[in-house]
mmCIF file of C-alpha atoms in Angstrom:
data_model
loop_
_atom_site.group_PDB
_atom_site.id
_atom_site.type_symbol
_atom_site.label_atom_id
_atom_site.label_comp_id
_atom_site.label_asym_id
_atom_site.label_seq_id
_atom_site.Cartn_x
_atom_site.Cartn_y
_atom_site.Cartn_z
ATOM 1 C CA MET A 1 72.110 103.335 122.802
ATOM 2 C CA LEU A 2 74.289 101.766 120.196
ATOM 3 C CA GLU A 3 73.123 99.559 117.343
ATOM 4 C CA LEU A 4 75.195 98.508 114.333
ATOM 5 C CA ARG A 5 73.952 96.171 111.632
ATOM 6 C CA LEU A 6 76.282 94.646 109.115
ATOM 7 C CA VAL A 7 74.819 92.469 106.351
ATOM 8 C CA GLN A 8 78.279 91.250 105.441
ATOM 9 C CA GLY A 9 78.821 89.883 108.950
ATOM 10 C CA SER A 10 81.880 87.854 107.964
ATOM 11 C CA LEU A 11 83.746 91.143 107.696
ATOM 12 C CA LEU A 12 83.591 91.609 111.462
ATOM 13 C CA LYS A 13 85.013 88.112 111.952
ATOM 14 C CA LYS A 14 87.896 88.953 109.611
ATOM 15 C CA VAL A 15 88.595 92.218 111.431
ATOM 16 C CA VAL A 16 88.801 90.520 114.818
ATOM 17 C CA ASP A 17 90.980 87.728 113.414
ATOM 18 C CA ALA A 18 93.238 90.359 111.855
ATOM 19 C CA ILE A 19 94.093 92.030 115.144
ATOM 20 C CA ARG A 20 93.769 89.469 117.919
ATOM 21 C CA ASP A 21 97.221 88.060 117.284
ATOM 22 C CA LEU A 22 98.674 91.451 118.197
ATOM 23 C CA VAL A 23 96.419 92.611 121.026
ATOM 24 C CA ASN A 24 94.413 90.654 123.611
ATOM 25 C CA ASP A 25 92.210 93.387 125.002
ATOM 26 C CA ALA A 26 91.173 96.577 123.274
ATOM 27 C CA SER A 27 88.863 99.483 123.734
ATOM 28 C CA PHE A 28 86.453 99.967 120.814
ATOM 29 C CA ASP A 29 85.211 103.516 120.330
ATOM 30 C CA CYS A 30 81.899 104.287 118.755
ATOM 31 C CA SER A 31 80.992 107.749 117.498
ATOM 32 C CA ALA A 32 79.029 109.345 114.663
ATOM 33 C CA THR A 33 82.092 108.814 112.447
ATOM 34 C CA GLY A 34 82.213 105.088 112.950
ATOM 35 C CA PHE A 35 83.479 102.133 114.919
ATOM 36 C CA SER A 36 87.170 102.470 115.673
ATOM 37 C CA LEU A 37 89.970 101.107 117.758
ATOM 38 C CA GLN A 38 93.535 101.984 118.593
ATOM 39 C CA ALA A 39 95.618 99.518 120.567
ATOM 40 C CA MET A 40 99.256 98.759 121.172
ATOM 41 C CA ASP A 41 100.803 95.349 121.620
ATOM 42 C CA SER A 42 102.063 94.532 125.111
ATOM 43 C CA SER A 43 105.656 95.547 124.320
ATOM 44 C CA HIS A 44 104.645 98.951 122.898
ATOM 45 C CA VAL A 45 106.428 98.256 119.640
ATOM 46 C CA ALA A 46 103.427 97.882 117.344
ATOM 47 C CA LEU A 47 100.058 99.586 117.148
ATOM 48 C CA VAL A 48 96.859 98.743 115.347
ATOM 49 C CA ALA A 49 94.347 101.362 114.219
ATOM 50 C CA LEU A 50 90.984 100.244 112.876
ATOM 51 C CA LEU A 51 88.221 102.317 111.341
ATOM 52 C CA LEU A 52 84.864 101.067 110.110
ATOM 53 C CA ARG A 53 82.986 104.146 108.909
ATOM 54 C CA SER A 54 79.356 104.539 109.887
ATOM 55 C CA GLU A 55 78.298 104.825 106.207
ATOM 56 C CA GLY A 56 79.595 101.297 105.599
ATOM 57 C CA PHE A 57 77.025 99.778 107.969
ATOM 58 C CA ASP A 58 73.502 98.913 106.853
ATOM 59 C CA HIS A 59 72.187 100.481 110.011
ATOM 60 C CA TYR A 60 74.229 102.646 112.358
ATOM 61 C CA ARG A 61 72.882 104.241 115.490
ATOM 62 C CA CYS A 62 75.191 105.764 118.074
ATOM 63 C CA ASP A 63 73.484 108.310 120.317
ATOM 64 C CA ARG A 64 76.583 109.196 122.307
ATOM 65 C CA ASN A 65 80.302 108.524 122.009
ATOM 66 C CA ILE A 66 80.982 105.286 123.824
ATOM 67 C CA SER A 67 84.097 103.190 124.580
ATOM 68 C CA MET A 68 83.813 99.485 125.175
ATOM 69 C CA GLY A 69 86.635 97.302 126.449
ATOM 70 C CA MET A 70 86.584 93.873 124.878
ATOM 71 C CA ASN A 71 88.715 90.776 124.998
ATOM 72 C CA LEU A 72 89.397 89.946 121.361
ATOM 73 C CA ASN A 73 89.685 86.200 121.875
ATOM 74 C CA ASN A 74 86.295 86.173 123.575
ATOM 75 C CA MET A 75 84.905 88.281 120.748
ATOM 76 C CA ALA A 76 86.321 85.800 118.221
ATOM 77 C CA LYS A 77 84.680 82.922 120.140
ATOM 78 C CA MET A 78 81.315 84.641 119.882
ATOM 79 C CA LEU A 79 81.726 85.596 116.220
ATOM 80 C CA ARG A 80 82.816 82.073 115.329
ATOM 81 C CA CYS A 81 79.237 81.038 116.160
ATOM 82 C CA ALA A 82 77.950 83.181 113.275
ATOM 83 C CA GLY A 83 77.568 81.640 109.841
ATOM 84 C CA ASN A 84 79.673 83.140 107.067
ATOM 85 C CA ASP A 85 76.606 84.583 105.339
ATOM 86 C CA ASP A 86 74.936 85.775 108.537
ATOM 87 C CA ILE A 87 73.873 89.342 109.159
ATOM 88 C CA ILE A 88 75.421 90.597 112.411
ATOM 89 C CA THR A 89 73.827 93.196 114.661
ATOM 90 C CA PHE A 90 75.918 94.573 117.501
ATOM 91 C CA LYS A 91 74.164 96.323 120.392
ATOM 92 C CA GLY A 92 75.342 98.178 123.454
ATOM 93 C CA ASP A 93 73.841 100.410 126.105
ATOM 94 C CA ASP A 94 75.344 103.292 128.042
ATOM 95 C CA GLY A 95 76.519 102.118 131.431
ATOM 96 C CA SER A 96 75.952 98.441 130.698
ATOM 97 C CA ASP A 97 78.742 95.968 131.353
ATOM 98 C CA THR A 98 77.755 93.753 128.425
ATOM 99 C CA VAL A 99 77.211 93.997 124.678
ATOM 100 C CA SER A 100 75.154 91.714 122.490
ATOM 101 C CA PHE A 101 75.626 90.134 119.100
ATOM 102 C CA MET A 102 72.677 88.949 117.057
ATOM 103 C CA PHE A 103 73.260 86.651 114.100
ATOM 104 C CA GLU A 104 70.548 86.255 111.463
ATOM 105 C CA SER A 105 70.813 83.684 108.716
ATOM 106 C CA PRO A 106 70.209 85.159 105.217
ATOM 107 C CA THR A 107 66.849 83.364 104.983
ATOM 108 C CA GLN A 108 65.872 84.565 108.482
ATOM 109 C CA ASP A 109 65.165 81.001 109.621
ATOM 110 C CA LYS A 110 67.791 81.052 112.374
ATOM 111 C CA ILE A 111 68.367 83.886 114.803
ATOM 112 C CA SER A 112 70.972 83.662 117.562
ATOM 113 C CA ASP A 113 71.663 86.014 120.418
ATOM 114 C CA PHE A 114 74.933 86.220 122.318
ATOM 115 C CA GLU A 115 75.816 88.443 125.227
ATOM 116 C CA MET A 116 79.447 89.253 125.995
ATOM 117 C CA LYS A 117 80.901 90.780 129.133
ATOM 118 C CA LEU A 118 82.832 94.008 128.702
ATOM 119 C CA MET A 119 86.044 94.760 130.548
ATOM 120 C CA ASP A 120 87.712 97.793 132.077
ATOM 121 C CA ILE A 121 90.693 98.743 129.979
ATOM 122 C CA ASP A 122 93.181 101.432 130.802
ATOM 123 C CA SER A 123 94.302 102.196 127.278
ATOM 124 C CA GLU A 124 96.970 104.673 126.332
ATOM 125 C CA ARG A 125 96.211 106.512 123.099
ATOM 126 C CA LEU A 126 98.860 107.924 120.844
ATOM 127 C CA GLY A 127 98.554 110.873 118.508
ATOM 128 C CA ILE A 128 99.559 109.778 115.014
ATOM 129 C CA PRO A 129 100.345 112.782 112.841
ATOM 130 C CA GLU A 130 99.777 112.778 109.080
ATOM 131 C CA ALA A 131 103.146 112.226 107.490
ATOM 132 C CA LYS A 132 104.841 112.272 104.138
ATOM 133 C CA TYR A 133 106.614 108.991 103.510
ATOM 134 C CA GLN A 134 109.842 108.474 101.580
ATOM 135 C CA ALA A 135 108.424 105.430 99.828
ATOM 136 C CA ILE A 136 105.038 103.789 99.407
ATOM 137 C CA VAL A 137 104.778 100.235 98.126
ATOM 138 C CA ARG A 138 101.469 98.709 97.052
ATOM 139 C CA MET A 139 101.407 95.008 96.347
ATOM 140 C CA PRO A 140 99.091 91.980 96.466
ATOM 141 C CA SER A 141 98.434 91.189 100.122
ATOM 142 C CA THR A 142 98.894 87.449 99.554
ATOM 143 C CA GLU A 143 102.330 88.096 98.040
ATOM 144 C CA PHE A 144 103.392 90.163 101.054
ATOM 145 C CA ALA A 145 102.088 87.446 103.405
ATOM 146 C CA ARG A 146 104.027 84.799 101.486
ATOM 147 C CA ILE A 147 107.252 86.823 101.665
ATOM 148 C CA CYS A 148 106.935 87.421 105.419
ATOM 149 C CA LYS A 149 106.192 83.737 106.049
ATOM 150 C CA ASP A 150 109.065 82.541 103.874
ATOM 151 C CA LEU A 151 111.594 84.947 105.377
ATOM 152 C CA GLY A 152 110.345 84.163 108.886
ATOM 153 C CA SER A 153 111.564 80.598 108.495
ATOM 154 C CA ILE A 154 115.106 81.854 107.814
ATOM 155 C CA GLY A 155 115.605 84.915 109.999
ATOM 156 C CA ASP A 156 114.076 87.055 112.741
ATOM 157 C CA THR A 157 114.302 90.430 111.046
ATOM 158 C CA VAL A 158 113.550 91.754 107.581
ATOM 159 C CA VAL A 159 115.316 94.636 105.913
ATOM 160 C CA ILE A 160 112.898 96.404 103.569
ATOM 161 C CA SER A 161 114.746 98.528 101.034
ATOM 162 C CA VAL A 162 113.094 100.643 98.381
ATOM 163 C CA THR A 163 115.108 101.885 95.419
ATOM 164 C CA LYS A 164 114.094 102.837 91.919
ATOM 165 C CA GLU A 165 114.626 99.155 91.016
ATOM 166 C CA GLY A 166 111.764 98.097 93.292
ATOM 167 C CA VAL A 167 111.374 96.812 96.828
ATOM 168 C CA LYS A 168 113.772 94.312 98.376
ATOM 169 C CA PHE A 169 112.993 92.133 101.407
ATOM 170 C CA SER A 170 116.113 90.609 102.980
ATOM 171 C CA THR A 171 116.822 88.415 105.962
ATOM 172 C CA ARG A 172 119.715 86.556 107.502
ATOM 173 C CA GLY A 173 119.713 83.691 109.966
ATOM 174 C CA ASP A 174 121.766 80.752 111.255
ATOM 175 C CA ILE A 175 121.082 78.665 108.145
ATOM 176 C CA GLY A 176 121.814 81.401 105.594
ATOM 177 C CA SER A 177 120.285 84.459 104.019
ATOM 178 C CA ALA A 178 117.549 85.432 101.566
ATOM 179 C CA ASN A 179 116.713 88.359 99.306
ATOM 180 C CA ILE A 180 113.393 88.811 97.518
ATOM 181 C CA VAL A 181 113.044 91.668 95.054
ATOM 182 C CA CYS A 182 109.641 92.767 93.789
ATOM 183 C CA ARG A 183 109.718 95.085 90.818
ATOM 184 C CA GLN A 184 107.014 97.516 89.899
ATOM 185 C CA ASN A 185 104.510 95.638 87.776
ATOM 186 C CA THR A 186 101.346 97.259 86.539
ATOM 187 C CA ASP A 187 101.028 95.141 83.403
ATOM 188 C CA VAL A 188 98.572 92.708 84.982
ATOM 189 C CA ASP A 189 95.089 91.407 84.178
ATOM 190 C CA LYS A 190 93.566 92.661 87.408
ATOM 191 C CA PRO A 191 94.509 95.815 89.345
ATOM 192 C CA GLU A 192 94.766 93.839 92.610
ATOM 193 C CA GLN A 193 97.696 91.872 91.152
ATOM 194 C CA ALA A 194 99.750 95.007 90.566
ATOM 195 C CA THR A 195 102.854 96.049 92.461
ATOM 196 C CA THR A 196 103.608 99.754 92.490
ATOM 197 C CA VAL A 197 106.531 101.566 94.053
ATOM 198 C CA GLU A 198 106.206 105.269 94.715
ATOM 199 C CA MET A 199 109.592 106.555 95.807
ATOM 200 C CA ASN A 200 110.594 110.060 96.805
ATOM 201 C CA ASP A 201 113.887 108.947 98.409
ATOM 202 C CA PRO A 202 115.511 105.530 98.706
ATOM 203 C CA VAL A 203 114.875 104.043 102.143
ATOM 204 C CA SER A 204 116.058 100.970 104.000
ATOM 205 C CA LEU A 205 114.677 99.893 107.381
ATOM 206 C CA THR A 206 114.838 96.805 109.596
ATOM 207 C CA PHE A 207 111.796 95.254 111.258
ATOM 208 C CA ALA A 208 110.966 92.235 113.409
ATOM 209 C CA LEU A 209 109.414 89.531 111.221
ATOM 210 C CA ARG A 210 107.315 88.251 114.123
ATOM 211 C CA TYR A 211 105.254 91.446 113.966
ATOM 212 C CA MET A 212 105.106 91.570 110.169
ATOM 213 C CA ASN A 213 103.772 88.007 110.179
ATOM 214 C CA SER A 214 101.200 89.015 112.736
ATOM 215 C CA PHE A 215 100.025 91.914 110.526
ATOM 216 C CA THR A 216 99.464 89.525 107.619
ATOM 217 C CA LYS A 217 96.542 87.987 109.554
ATOM 218 C CA ALA A 218 94.628 90.878 107.951
ATOM 219 C CA THR A 219 95.234 89.465 104.440
ATOM 220 C CA PRO A 220 91.622 88.203 104.012
ATOM 221 C CA LEU A 221 90.398 91.802 104.408
ATOM 222 C CA SER A 222 92.015 93.191 101.283
ATOM 223 C CA ASN A 223 93.586 92.105 98.000
ATOM 224 C CA GLN A 224 96.231 94.789 98.275
ATOM 225 C CA VAL A 225 98.494 95.963 101.066
ATOM 226 C CA THR A 226 100.162 99.375 101.273
ATOM 227 C CA ILE A 227 103.530 99.656 103.022
ATOM 228 C CA SER A 228 104.611 103.229 103.795
ATOM 229 C CA LEU A 229 108.225 103.757 104.814
ATOM 230 C CA SER A 230 110.232 106.656 106.148
ATOM 231 C CA SER A 231 113.508 106.582 108.049
ATOM 232 C CA GLU A 232 112.078 108.937 110.679
ATOM 233 C CA LEU A 233 108.876 106.988 111.327
ATOM 234 C CA PRO A 234 107.383 103.604 112.149
ATOM 235 C CA VAL A 235 106.343 101.659 109.040
ATOM 236 C CA VAL A 236 102.618 101.627 108.238
ATOM 237 C CA VAL A 237 101.159 98.423 106.838
ATOM 238 C CA GLU A 238 97.642 99.195 105.672
ATOM 239 C CA TYR A 239 94.823 96.910 104.581
ATOM 240 C CA LYS A 240 91.893 98.861 103.159
ATOM 241 C CA ILE A 241 88.445 97.494 103.891
ATOM 242 C CA ALA A 242 86.326 98.136 100.805
ATOM 243 C CA GLU A 243 83.825 100.977 101.287
ATOM 244 C CA MET A 244 84.275 100.902 105.059
ATOM 245 C CA GLY A 245 87.704 101.952 106.215
ATOM 246 C CA TYR A 246 90.976 100.286 107.074
ATOM 247 C CA VAL A 247 93.162 98.328 109.429
ATOM 248 C CA ARG A 248 96.563 99.989 109.815
ATOM 249 C CA PHE A 249 99.496 98.495 111.644
ATOM 250 C CA TYR A 250 102.387 100.667 112.795
ATOM 251 C CA LEU A 251 105.712 99.103 113.729
ATOM 252 C CA ALA A 252 108.763 100.812 115.169
ATOM 253 C CA PRO A 253 111.977 99.876 113.365
ATOM 254 C CA LYS A 254 114.969 98.055 114.770
ATOM 255 C CA ILE A 255 118.060 100.213 114.912
ATOM 256 C CA GLU A 256 121.749 99.403 115.029
ATOM 257 C CA GLU A 257 123.771 100.777 117.887
ATOM 258 C CA ASP B 1 123.715 94.789 117.908
ATOM 259 C CA ILE B 2 120.224 95.641 116.731
ATOM 260 C CA PHE B 3 117.778 97.148 119.196
ATOM 261 C CA GLN B 4 114.018 97.342 118.918
ATOM 262 C CA GLU B 5 112.623 100.854 119.081
ATOM 263 C CA VAL B 6 109.313 101.537 120.823
ATOM 264 C CA LEU B 7 106.479 103.654 119.423
ATOM 265 C CA ALA B 8 106.595 106.215 122.222
ATOM 266 C CA GLY B 9 109.752 107.638 120.685
ATOM 267 C CA TYR B 10 107.815 108.489 117.504
ATOM 268 C CA PHE B 11 104.264 109.260 118.579
ATOM 269 C CA ASP B 12 103.049 111.404 121.471
ATOM 270 C CA SER B 13 100.616 110.217 124.102
ATOM 271 C CA LYS B 14 97.236 111.861 123.785
#
């Protein structure tokens, strides 16, 4: 038996919208720790890891570890039927081939029930070791989204370079080239507007902008994004979900040969 | 030429 109740139901909508651009089908795992997911895109270049900790839910019951294969577009269709202020309860049963979503309006005058078919998913899971990164950039998530969108209209790849001057995003395409430098800036009214650059070693890596733009679908989840870079590792683009967990995207770099 | 790496080269399968 599995039962999860989330008063801030819109959060679940945002989570699904954040990842469905990258993966179509995914296996959600439920355990005492929380509701989690790890899925790779079809070309095995990018990976999304989601964690919603059990403590973040208003009610969390998970009697046994359970994996549920879901089509994210179908999930989005169901969740779109919930009002933005609705309370969402998610239920599943061992051995069942469906899950159910219940949406309650804040005043309890409308209650909707939806049942969604599960799917069999043969998912490959990767072990992601804890790592020390050469550089960690924290910046407003809307700013990062804007940069990826702007550069995406000029080129296909972005070079992200971190030096003690700040972080530079560069691209080159048929019509020309672009460089955007963001300097460390902590002198702001609100902490979420700050840009910080933590650098152990300078690093410069190239990534496909198509994937970066896909990651920015998670922007509504968090005011800040953390970009962790190391020349030996895929980049990690992390959106923290307040009091609940995170959505992390991993992307393998492009290399010159 | 620039080639796209895949994740399998960095992370192990569980």
